[in-house]
Tab-separated table of C-alpha atoms in Angstrom:
chain	number	residue	atom	x	y	z
A	1	MET	CA	0.000	0.000	0.000
A	2	MET	CA	1.636	3.198	-1.085
A	3	TYR	CA	0.863	6.859	-1.337
A	4	SER	CA	1.672	6.712	-5.041
A	5	ASP	CA	-1.334	4.420	-5.590
A	6	PHE	CA	-3.429	7.385	-4.575
A	7	SER	CA	-1.481	10.288	-6.023
A	8	LYS	CA	-1.036	8.852	-9.504
A	9	GLY	CA	-4.780	9.074	-10.086
A	10	VAL	CA	-4.836	12.707	-9.093
A	11	PHE	CA	-1.807	13.892	-11.030
A	12	LYS	CA	0.164	11.593	-13.260
A	13	GLU	CA	-2.688	9.518	-14.662
A	14	ASN	CA	-5.502	11.977	-14.092
A	15	PRO	CA	-8.457	10.155	-15.629
A	16	ILE	CA	-9.890	13.049	-17.577
A	17	PHE	CA	-6.871	14.707	-19.066
A	18	ILE	CA	-4.239	12.037	-19.283
A	19	ILE	CA	-6.166	8.828	-19.839
A	20	LEU	CA	-9.094	10.675	-21.428
A	21	LEU	CA	-11.593	8.205	-20.109
A	22	GLY	CA	-14.998	8.877	-18.765
A	23	LEU	CA	-15.735	11.789	-21.005
A	24	CYS	CA	-19.378	11.101	-21.648
A	25	PRO	CA	-20.680	11.943	-18.188
A	26	THR	CA	-18.103	14.660	-17.809
A	27	LEU	CA	-19.127	17.058	-20.493
A	28	ALA	CA	-22.886	17.009	-20.336
A	29	VAL	CA	-23.094	17.931	-16.656
A	30	SER	CA	-20.204	20.399	-16.600
A	31	THR	CA	-22.414	23.478	-16.937
A	32	GLN	CA	-22.439	24.231	-13.201
A	33	VAL	CA	-19.890	23.710	-10.456
A	34	VAL	CA	-22.485	22.072	-8.203
A	35	ASN	CA	-23.172	19.440	-10.865
A	36	ALA	CA	-19.472	18.639	-11.059
A	37	LEU	CA	-19.326	18.179	-7.285
A	38	GLY	CA	-22.395	15.939	-7.299
A	39	MET	CA	-21.189	13.861	-10.214
A	40	GLY	CA	-17.717	13.634	-8.668
A	41	ALA	CA	-19.143	12.371	-5.383
A	42	GLY	CA	-21.201	9.787	-7.228
A	43	VAL	CA	-18.240	8.555	-9.241
A	44	ILE	CA	-15.981	8.368	-6.161
A	45	PHE	CA	-18.591	6.284	-4.348
A	46	VAL	CA	-19.109	3.908	-7.275
A	47	LEU	CA	-15.366	3.584	-7.876
A	48	LEU	CA	-14.687	2.858	-4.217
A	49	GLY	CA	-17.522	0.374	-3.888
A	50	SER	CA	-16.806	-1.505	-7.069
A	51	GLU	CA	-13.018	-1.608	-6.641
A	52	ILE	CA	-13.414	-2.905	-3.080
A	53	PHE	CA	-15.885	-5.563	-4.197
A	54	VAL	CA	-13.890	-6.591	-7.243
A	55	SER	CA	-10.716	-6.778	-5.200
A	56	LEU	CA	-12.389	-8.919	-2.538
A	57	LEU	CA	-14.168	-11.188	-5.012
A	58	LYS	CA	-11.408	-11.526	-7.566
A	59	ASP	CA	-10.558	-15.074	-6.513
A	60	PHE	CA	-14.172	-16.219	-6.709
A	61	ILE	CA	-15.133	-14.759	-10.100
A	62	PRO	CA	-14.366	-17.123	-12.978
A	63	GLU	CA	-12.118	-15.607	-15.615
A	64	ARG	CA	-14.624	-16.030	-18.449
A	65	ILE	CA	-17.479	-14.120	-16.901
A	66	ARG	CA	-15.422	-11.478	-15.134
A	67	ILE	CA	-16.492	-8.500	-17.303
A	68	PRO	CA	-20.247	-9.140	-16.905
A	69	SER	CA	-19.704	-9.707	-13.186
A	70	PHE	CA	-17.835	-6.420	-12.866
A	71	ILE	CA	-20.631	-4.660	-14.755
A	72	VAL	CA	-23.255	-6.056	-12.391
A	73	ILE	CA	-21.240	-4.906	-9.366
A	74	ILE	CA	-20.806	-1.442	-10.860
A	75	ALA	CA	-24.459	-1.193	-11.874
A	76	SER	CA	-25.531	-2.083	-8.323
A	77	PHE	CA	-23.503	0.763	-6.852
A	78	VAL	CA	-24.775	3.139	-9.534
A	79	THR	CA	-28.333	2.198	-8.575
A	80	VAL	CA	-27.526	2.971	-4.942
A	81	VAL	CA	-26.152	6.390	-5.898
A	82	ASP	CA	-29.158	7.099	-8.108
A	83	LEU	CA	-31.704	6.213	-5.419
A	84	VAL	CA	-29.839	8.056	-2.647
A	85	MET	CA	-29.551	11.152	-4.826
A	86	GLN	CA	-33.256	11.062	-5.706
A	87	ALA	CA	-34.109	10.827	-2.027
A	88	TYR	CA	-31.743	13.336	-0.458
A	89	ALA	CA	-30.731	15.718	-3.271
A	90	PRO	CA	-33.709	15.845	-5.618
A	91	SER	CA	-32.689	19.054	-7.379
A	92	LEU	CA	-29.194	17.722	-8.047
A	93	SER	CA	-30.755	14.495	-9.265
A	94	ARG	CA	-32.937	16.480	-11.681
A	95	ASN	CA	-29.914	18.451	-12.933
A	96	LEU	CA	-27.832	15.375	-13.577
A	97	GLY	CA	-30.806	13.487	-14.999
A	98	VAL	CA	-29.984	10.399	-16.973
A	99	PHE	CA	-26.256	10.944	-16.480
A	100	VAL	CA	-26.285	9.470	-12.978
A	101	GLN	CA	-27.383	6.129	-14.375
A	102	LEU	CA	-24.857	6.511	-17.170
A	103	ILE	CA	-22.008	6.338	-14.635
A	104	VAL	CA	-22.324	2.598	-15.226
A	105	VAL	CA	-20.817	2.884	-18.693
A	106	ASN	CA	-18.131	5.289	-17.541
A	107	CYS	CA	-14.983	3.710	-18.908
A	108	ILE	CA	-12.917	4.756	-15.878
A	109	ILE	CA	-14.765	2.472	-13.527
A	110	LEU	CA	-14.775	-0.704	-15.585
A	111	GLY	CA	-11.246	0.150	-16.702
A	112	ARG	CA	-9.933	0.403	-13.131
A	113	ALA	CA	-11.825	-2.699	-12.019
A	114	GLU	CA	-10.339	-4.698	-14.879
A	115	ALA	CA	-6.844	-3.211	-14.963
A	116	PHE	CA	-6.180	-2.654	-11.275
A	117	ALA	CA	-8.626	-4.021	-8.707
A	118	SER	CA	-8.887	-7.489	-10.245
A	119	LYS	CA	-5.142	-7.965	-9.739
A	120	ARG	CA	-4.324	-6.119	-6.520
A	121	LYS	CA	-4.927	-6.323	-2.799
A	122	LEU	CA	-7.747	-4.504	-1.055
A	123	GLY	CA	-5.677	-1.610	0.330
A	124	GLU	CA	-4.054	-0.798	-2.976
A	125	SER	CA	-7.369	-0.911	-4.784
A	126	LEU	CA	-8.911	1.359	-2.191
A	127	LEU	CA	-6.238	4.001	-2.681
A	128	ASP	CA	-6.391	3.609	-6.441
A	129	ALA	CA	-10.153	4.160	-6.403
A	130	LEU	CA	-9.840	7.212	-4.175
A	131	GLY	CA	-7.078	8.686	-6.313
A	132	MET	CA	-8.895	8.110	-9.586
A	133	GLY	CA	-12.138	9.432	-8.132
A	134	VAL	CA	-10.547	12.577	-6.741
A	135	GLY	CA	-8.652	13.111	-9.992
A	136	PHE	CA	-11.871	12.731	-11.960
A	137	THR	CA	-13.660	15.200	-9.684
A	138	LEU	CA	-10.860	17.766	-9.937
A	139	GLY	CA	-10.803	17.522	-13.728
A	140	LEU	CA	-14.570	17.831	-13.960
A	141	LEU	CA	-14.480	20.725	-11.494
A	142	LEU	CA	-11.926	22.557	-13.618
A	143	ILE	CA	-13.987	22.174	-16.793
A	144	SER	CA	-17.229	23.198	-15.154
A	145	ALA	CA	-15.605	26.137	-13.352
A	146	ILE	CA	-14.271	27.487	-16.651
A	147	ARG	CA	-17.608	26.942	-18.381
A	148	GLU	CA	-19.704	28.467	-15.621
A	149	VAL	CA	-17.478	31.437	-14.791
A	150	PHE	CA	-17.029	32.533	-18.391
A	151	GLY	CA	-20.282	31.164	-19.811
A	152	SER	CA	-22.714	32.414	-17.169
A	153	GLY	CA	-20.606	34.662	-14.942
A	154	THR	CA	-21.624	32.706	-11.855
A	155	ILE	CA	-20.386	29.945	-9.574
A	156	THR	CA	-23.199	27.733	-8.320
A	157	LEU	CA	-22.636	25.898	-5.047
A	158	PHE	CA	-24.957	24.366	-2.498
A	159	ALA	CA	-27.564	26.685	-1.001
A	160	VAL	CA	-27.009	27.180	2.726
A	161	GLY	CA	-29.480	29.192	4.809
A	162	SER	CA	-30.032	32.647	3.342
A	163	PHE	CA	-27.210	32.164	0.817
A	164	ASP	CA	-28.851	30.891	-2.368
A	165	GLY	CA	-25.676	29.102	-3.442
A	166	VAL	CA	-24.926	31.283	-6.443
A	167	ILE	CA	-21.868	33.544	-6.516
A	168	ARG	CA	-22.211	36.208	-9.211
A	169	ILE	CA	-19.010	37.556	-10.665
A	170	PRO	CA	-19.214	41.330	-11.216
A	171	GLY	CA	-18.737	42.321	-14.836
A	172	LEU	CA	-19.067	38.780	-16.150
A	173	SER	CA	-22.594	37.900	-15.101
A	174	SER	CA	-24.129	40.695	-17.157
A	175	GLN	CA	-22.285	39.867	-20.373
A	176	PRO	CA	-21.010	36.285	-20.257
A	177	ALA	CA	-19.558	34.408	-23.243
A	178	ARG	CA	-22.736	32.367	-23.483
A	179	VAL	CA	-21.339	29.839	-25.951
A	180	LEU	CA	-19.168	28.284	-23.239
A	181	ALA	CA	-22.240	27.365	-21.221
A	182	LEU	CA	-23.859	25.761	-24.261
A	183	ALA	CA	-22.970	22.401	-25.800
A	184	PRO	CA	-20.128	23.566	-28.109
A	185	GLY	CA	-18.383	25.218	-25.163
A	186	ALA	CA	-17.753	21.888	-23.449
A	187	LEU	CA	-15.982	20.443	-26.487
A	188	LEU	CA	-13.963	23.609	-27.060
A	189	VAL	CA	-12.911	23.884	-23.406
A	190	ILE	CA	-11.770	20.263	-23.207
A	191	GLY	CA	-9.918	20.600	-26.532
A	192	PHE	CA	-7.992	23.645	-25.393
A	193	LEU	CA	-7.330	22.180	-21.938
A	194	LYS	CA	-5.974	18.976	-23.478
A	195	ALA	CA	-3.712	21.064	-25.731
A	196	LEU	CA	-2.509	23.023	-22.694
A	197	PHE	CA	-1.670	19.802	-20.844
A	198	ASN	CA	0.109	18.459	-23.931
A	199	TRP	CA	2.127	21.656	-24.122
A	200	LEU	CA	3.099	21.475	-20.442
A	201	GLU	CA	4.106	17.835	-20.905
A	202	MET	CA	6.209	18.711	-23.961
A	203	ARG	CA	7.904	21.506	-22.050
A	204	ARG	CA	8.669	19.217	-19.114
A	205	GLU	CA	10.163	16.596	-21.416
A	206	ALA	CA	12.190	19.271	-23.159
A	207	ARG	CA	13.547	20.479	-19.847
A	208	GLU	CA	14.477	16.944	-18.792
A	209	ALA	CA	16.260	16.337	-22.082
A	210	TRP	CA	18.072	19.638	-21.559
A	211	ALA	CA	19.165	18.629	-18.054
A	212	VAL	CA	20.487	15.292	-19.329
A	213	ALA	CA	22.326	16.896	-22.236
A	214	THR	CA	24.039	19.526	-20.071
A	215	PRO	CA	25.240	18.612	-16.558
A	216	PRO	CA	25.075	22.060	-14.950
A	217	LEU	CA	27.853	21.855	-12.333
A	218	VAL	CA	30.774	20.934	-14.597
A	219	PRO	CA	31.515	23.888	-16.914
A	220	VAL	CA	33.837	21.958	-19.254
A	221	ALA	CA	31.416	19.095	-19.754
A	222	ALA	CA	28.584	21.566	-20.119
A	223	ALA	CA	30.418	23.436	-22.813
A	224	ALA	CA	31.260	20.230	-24.615
A	225	ALA	CA	27.712	18.978	-24.450
A	226	ALA	CA	26.393	22.338	-25.535
A	227	SER	CA	28.643	22.524	-28.556
A	228	ALA	CA	27.750	18.942	-29.404
A	229	ALA	CA	24.070	19.820	-29.255
A	230	GLY	CA	24.673	22.959	-31.283
A	231	ALA	CA	23.333	25.246	-28.595
A	232	THR	CA	24.269	28.791	-27.568
A	233	ALA	CA	27.147	30.100	-25.415
A	234	ALA	CA	28.361	27.928	-22.519
A	235	PRO	CA	27.552	30.095	-19.436
A	236	GLU	CA	23.858	30.217	-20.282
A	237	VAL	CA	23.529	26.503	-20.792
A	238	GLY	CA	23.052	25.345	-17.216
A	239	THR	CA	20.464	27.981	-16.401
A	240	ALA	CA	17.761	27.657	-18.996
A	241	THR	CA	14.841	29.752	-17.864
A	242	ASP	CA	11.189	29.174	-18.536
A	243	ALA	CA	11.072	32.117	-20.898
A	244	GLU	CA	13.872	30.716	-23.005
A	245	LEU	CA	12.281	27.303	-23.201
A	246	SER	CA	8.857	28.533	-24.114
A	247	ALA	CA	9.774	31.435	-26.383
A	248	GLY	CA	12.977	30.407	-28.092
A	249	SER	CA	12.526	26.618	-28.284
A	250	PRO	CA	16.277	25.948	-28.525
A	251	ALA	CA	17.724	22.932	-30.286
A	252	PRO	CA	17.857	20.393	-27.401
A	253	ALA	CA	14.347	21.280	-26.365
A	254	GLU	CA	13.018	20.453	-29.769
A	255	GLY	CA	14.969	17.211	-29.846
A	256	GLY	CA	13.428	16.206	-26.539
A	257	ALA	CA	9.893	17.023	-27.543
A	258	SER	CA	9.714	15.206	-30.815
B	1	MET	CA	-44.784	13.530	-30.681
B	2	SER	CA	-45.002	12.380	-34.283
B	3	TYR	CA	-42.459	9.941	-35.691
B	4	ILE	CA	-40.992	12.590	-37.994
B	5	GLY	CA	-40.650	14.828	-34.968
B	6	ILE	CA	-38.762	12.109	-33.100
B	7	ILE	CA	-36.457	11.537	-36.054
B	8	ILE	CA	-35.643	15.229	-36.512
B	9	THR	CA	-35.178	15.645	-32.772
B	10	PHE	CA	-32.657	12.829	-32.381
B	11	VAL	CA	-30.785	13.326	-35.652
B	12	PHE	CA	-30.396	17.102	-35.543
B	13	ILE	CA	-31.772	18.934	-32.512
B	14	ASN	CA	-30.626	16.575	-29.761
B	15	ASN	CA	-27.801	14.980	-31.703
B	16	PHE	CA	-26.382	12.483	-29.237
B	17	ILE	CA	-22.766	13.374	-29.791
B	18	LEU	CA	-22.865	17.073	-30.417
B	19	THR	CA	-25.422	18.149	-27.835
B	20	GLN	CA	-25.576	15.290	-25.302
B	21	PHE	CA	-21.963	14.050	-25.521
B	22	LEU	CA	-23.139	10.450	-25.482
B	23	GLY	CA	-20.871	8.092	-27.396
B	24	LEU	CA	-17.969	10.492	-27.383
B	25	CYS	CA	-15.298	7.806	-26.843
B	26	PRO	CA	-15.916	5.949	-30.124
B	27	PHE	CA	-16.605	9.270	-31.821
B	28	ILE	CA	-13.085	10.519	-31.084
B	29	GLY	CA	-11.496	7.066	-31.277
B	30	VAL	CA	-12.891	5.727	-34.553
B	31	SER	CA	-13.223	8.920	-36.591
B	32	ARG	CA	-9.750	8.936	-38.147
B	33	LYS	CA	-10.810	7.165	-41.353
B	34	THR	CA	-14.098	7.542	-43.190
B	35	ASP	CA	-14.413	3.796	-43.910
B	36	SER	CA	-14.224	2.778	-40.276
B	37	ALA	CA	-16.463	5.685	-39.287
B	38	ILE	CA	-19.172	4.420	-41.631
B	39	GLY	CA	-18.789	0.872	-40.281
B	40	MET	CA	-19.025	2.086	-36.713
B	41	GLY	CA	-22.025	4.276	-37.557
B	42	PHE	CA	-24.035	1.414	-39.028
B	43	ALA	CA	-23.104	-0.913	-36.193
B	44	VAL	CA	-24.358	1.710	-33.736
B	45	ILE	CA	-27.644	2.220	-35.628
B	46	PHE	CA	-28.202	-1.535	-35.609
B	47	VAL	CA	-27.474	-2.024	-31.921
B	48	MET	CA	-29.277	1.113	-30.787
B	49	SER	CA	-32.527	0.273	-32.556
B	50	MET	CA	-32.441	-3.300	-31.232
B	51	ALA	CA	-31.472	-2.181	-27.747
B	52	SER	CA	-34.184	0.444	-27.430
B	53	LEU	CA	-36.799	-2.093	-28.495
B	54	ALA	CA	-35.485	-4.830	-26.189
B	55	THR	CA	-35.153	-2.542	-23.178
B	56	TRP	CA	-38.656	-1.179	-23.805
B	57	ALA	CA	-40.015	-4.711	-23.738
B	58	VAL	CA	-38.188	-5.638	-20.552
B	59	TYR	CA	-39.142	-2.399	-18.827
B	60	ARG	CA	-42.861	-2.483	-19.712
B	61	LEU	CA	-43.426	-6.222	-19.597
B	62	VAL	CA	-41.184	-7.266	-16.712
B	63	LEU	CA	-39.958	-4.428	-14.514
B	64	VAL	CA	-43.171	-2.367	-14.316
B	65	PRO	CA	-45.584	-5.285	-13.680
B	66	LEU	CA	-43.269	-6.667	-10.971
B	67	ASN	CA	-42.762	-3.207	-9.492
B	68	ILE	CA	-38.988	-3.434	-9.653
B	69	GLU	CA	-38.199	-0.365	-11.766
B	70	TYR	CA	-35.173	0.297	-9.595
B	71	LEU	CA	-33.419	-2.589	-11.318
B	72	GLN	CA	-33.539	-0.532	-14.531
B	73	THR	CA	-29.823	0.283	-14.724
B	74	ILE	CA	-28.637	-3.244	-13.979
B	75	SER	CA	-31.090	-4.962	-16.291
B	76	PHE	CA	-30.561	-2.520	-19.172
B	77	ILE	CA	-26.787	-2.842	-19.166
B	78	LEU	CA	-27.032	-6.642	-19.066
B	79	ILE	CA	-29.587	-6.657	-21.893
B	80	ILE	CA	-27.331	-4.480	-24.008
B	81	ALA	CA	-24.269	-6.626	-23.319
B	82	ALA	CA	-26.183	-9.799	-24.133
B	83	LEU	CA	-27.738	-8.225	-27.198
B	84	VAL	CA	-24.381	-7.196	-28.608
B	85	GLN	CA	-23.108	-10.742	-28.154
B	86	LEU	CA	-26.225	-12.120	-29.818
B	87	VAL	CA	-25.989	-9.693	-32.720
B	88	GLU	CA	-22.362	-10.667	-33.180
B	89	MET	CA	-23.203	-14.387	-33.304
B	90	VAL	CA	-26.131	-13.858	-35.676
B	91	ILE	CA	-24.076	-11.742	-38.047
B	92	ILE	CA	-21.278	-14.330	-38.127
B	93	LYS	CA	-23.799	-16.998	-39.167
B	94	ILE	CA	-25.862	-14.960	-41.617
B	95	SER	CA	-23.433	-12.635	-43.288
B	96	PRO	CA	-19.664	-13.086	-42.923
B	97	PRO	CA	-18.923	-10.029	-45.113
B	98	LEU	CA	-21.064	-7.849	-42.856
B	99	TYR	CA	-19.271	-9.326	-39.851
B	100	LYS	CA	-15.965	-8.447	-41.448
B	101	ALA	CA	-17.165	-4.873	-41.861
B	102	LEU	CA	-18.784	-4.412	-38.437
B	103	GLY	CA	-17.207	-7.131	-36.316
B	104	ILE	CA	-14.430	-5.217	-34.647
B	105	TYR	CA	-16.769	-2.386	-33.691
B	106	LEU	CA	-19.403	-4.513	-32.001
B	107	PRO	CA	-17.579	-5.222	-28.704
B	108	LEU	CA	-16.759	-1.534	-28.420
B	109	ILE	CA	-20.445	-0.707	-28.518
B	110	THR	CA	-21.283	-2.475	-25.255
B	111	THR	CA	-19.678	0.289	-23.254
B	112	ASN	CA	-20.972	2.994	-25.569
B	113	CYS	CA	-22.962	5.405	-23.431
B	114	ALA	CA	-25.160	6.244	-26.401
B	115	VAL	CA	-26.804	2.808	-26.391
B	116	LEU	CA	-27.655	2.853	-22.690
B	117	GLY	CA	-28.531	6.532	-23.126
B	118	ILE	CA	-31.238	5.957	-25.730
B	119	ALA	CA	-32.720	3.132	-23.670
B	120	LEU	CA	-32.956	5.323	-20.561
B	121	ILE	CA	-34.192	8.386	-22.466
B	122	ALA	CA	-36.896	6.358	-24.241
B	123	VAL	CA	-38.184	5.188	-20.861
B	124	ARG	CA	-38.063	8.717	-19.426
B	125	ASN	CA	-40.029	10.065	-22.395
B	126	ASP	CA	-42.694	7.338	-22.035
B	127	TYR	CA	-42.305	6.184	-25.617
B	128	ASN	CA	-44.297	3.214	-26.857
B	129	ALA	CA	-42.590	0.268	-28.573
B	130	LEU	CA	-42.533	1.736	-32.065
B	131	GLU	CA	-41.521	5.184	-30.837
B	132	SER	CA	-38.625	3.651	-28.899
B	133	PHE	CA	-37.516	1.742	-31.963
B	134	VAL	CA	-37.715	4.852	-34.181
B	135	ALA	CA	-35.886	6.911	-31.568
B	136	GLY	CA	-33.137	4.272	-31.498
B	137	ILE	CA	-32.734	4.367	-35.270
B	138	ALA	CA	-32.823	8.178	-35.322
B	139	ALA	CA	-30.234	8.531	-32.572
B	140	GLY	CA	-28.049	6.041	-34.448
B	141	LEU	CA	-28.496	8.062	-37.650
B	142	GLY	CA	-27.448	11.178	-35.761
B	143	PHE	CA	-24.335	9.321	-34.585
B	144	LEU	CA	-23.597	8.176	-38.155
B	145	LEU	CA	-24.030	11.709	-39.497
B	146	ALA	CA	-21.749	13.240	-36.896
B	147	ILE	CA	-19.004	10.597	-37.088
B	148	VAL	CA	-18.906	10.567	-40.909
B	149	VAL	CA	-18.717	14.367	-41.170
B	150	MET	CA	-16.075	14.350	-38.451
B	151	SER	CA	-13.973	11.689	-40.190
B	152	THR	CA	-13.967	13.582	-43.494
B	153	ILE	CA	-12.824	16.717	-41.674
B	154	ARG	CA	-10.104	14.783	-39.851
B	155	GLU	CA	-8.820	13.236	-43.075
B	156	ARG	CA	-8.368	16.763	-44.403
B	157	LEU	CA	-6.819	17.918	-41.144
B	158	ASP	CA	-4.152	15.209	-41.359
B	159	ARG	CA	-2.677	17.029	-44.326
B	160	GLU	CA	-2.747	20.454	-42.696
B	161	TRP	CA	-0.191	21.911	-40.339
B	162	VAL	CA	-1.499	21.855	-36.788
B	163	PRO	CA	0.457	23.313	-33.839
B	164	LYS	CA	2.176	20.475	-32.026
B	165	PRO	CA	0.246	20.527	-28.702
B	166	PHE	CA	-3.046	20.490	-30.623
B	167	ARG	CA	-2.276	17.437	-32.767
B	168	GLY	CA	-4.492	14.382	-32.368
B	169	VAL	CA	-7.193	14.514	-29.735
B	170	PRO	CA	-7.271	18.268	-28.887
B	171	ILE	CA	-7.894	19.399	-32.451
B	172	ALA	CA	-10.527	16.664	-32.781
B	173	PHE	CA	-12.386	18.105	-29.790
B	174	ILE	CA	-12.152	21.640	-31.123
B	175	THR	CA	-13.428	20.450	-34.508
B	176	ALA	CA	-16.322	18.710	-32.754
B	177	GLY	CA	-16.999	21.928	-30.848
B	178	LEU	CA	-17.247	23.914	-34.062
B	179	MET	CA	-19.553	21.243	-35.514
B	180	ALA	CA	-21.712	21.512	-32.406
B	181	LEU	CA	-21.833	25.268	-32.945
B	182	ALA	CA	-23.142	24.665	-36.468
B	183	PHE	CA	-25.713	22.183	-35.146
B	184	MET	CA	-27.109	24.846	-32.836
B	185	ALA	CA	-28.930	26.140	-35.901
B	186	PHE	CA	-31.244	23.157	-35.430
B	187	ASP	CA	-33.494	23.979	-32.504
B	188	LYS	CA	-37.032	23.529	-31.279
B	189	ALA	CA	-38.203	26.577	-33.245
B	190	LEU	CA	-37.031	24.926	-36.452
B	191	LEU	CA	-38.995	21.799	-35.580
B	192	LYS	CA	-42.099	23.922	-35.025
B	193	ASN	CA	-41.664	25.663	-38.378
B	194	LEU	CA	-41.199	22.362	-40.162
B	195	LEU	CA	-44.111	20.504	-38.613
B	196	GLY	CA	-46.420	23.477	-38.020
């Protein structure tokens, strides 16, 4: 049982942006922050429940019928979420509509059950489920925050007492970029976000390649490596700044990215 | 609602991919080549129409009389999984060429949210058997339309210069977003004008 079982789901293998799974339920409900929170809670619960069950039952489920068995387990937990939501959060249930039941075909859940929980011990599966669920929720939260803030100029949370749950952003709520709140906005936002994450990944790889090509503490070796890579003057080599990497895209950086 | 109304609604106004985001995984995954997009589209039409009819029957004839509607999600997903298997076996027997064309797409369809989506939406809208069936075909047609248009655009895009971080999936999403923008021209007012 390791912390990395949890953290990889949140960062390195974030289900929405890196693995790109589970998009269907993500986009349709990402019009309001409160929907993202509700959907995230539902997915975390289903992931936890099904990974625990699959992990516990993995030795009893015959290999040939494992996928249908996993689906039944997942569908049971989805039904629980659906009924609980209808009973205790009826307005949220109305907002999410058919997409609560559609958690059952969310590729993340079956994917994790098949790829992780059916092979690992209970503790590891538990952390994996939590990590993936939290990562999913954060990704969904980011998309819906962008869409709601710029598309409606509001942030909708739970209503508590006299606070109606809606934060209006001055200047934006009177003239929002409405298209982001509508269907095309979801696809555009996720496209640009994915490109942003690709760009960050490329930049990180470029920086790593740079660090390997030029050991910073040995000036002679640095100079040799720099001249071999066809880069600029030696003193600047060890201290590549962000601006240089992003604006200039020097030779080693490009080599690392491609 | 009339049958023509249902067809126009599910093909254009509530296009499953572009307005509901159902079936997005195969839409992005299989839209690189027009040939495979067409194969996938027809496989989806086939399974969706069958699935909406089968789930209607189970819901009205089994779940409602026994008062166990809460088993909807579990039973629907099992019906769809079984149906896809059945369809696969039938196609292998009846038409090997068709199996060659559709075969590899069929297993992918089981976890396609669009199929479960149409089954659930048909129940929510209280459709009768024929309406469910027509809605299934129409939603499948909408999927076919979107994925074929998308694949032709992507084939063109392959030959264009795209900034490196946007290559592959991101530009596909942005293209889909622009298509969705175009599809916003189809709305309820249009339906009213058409059908009076």
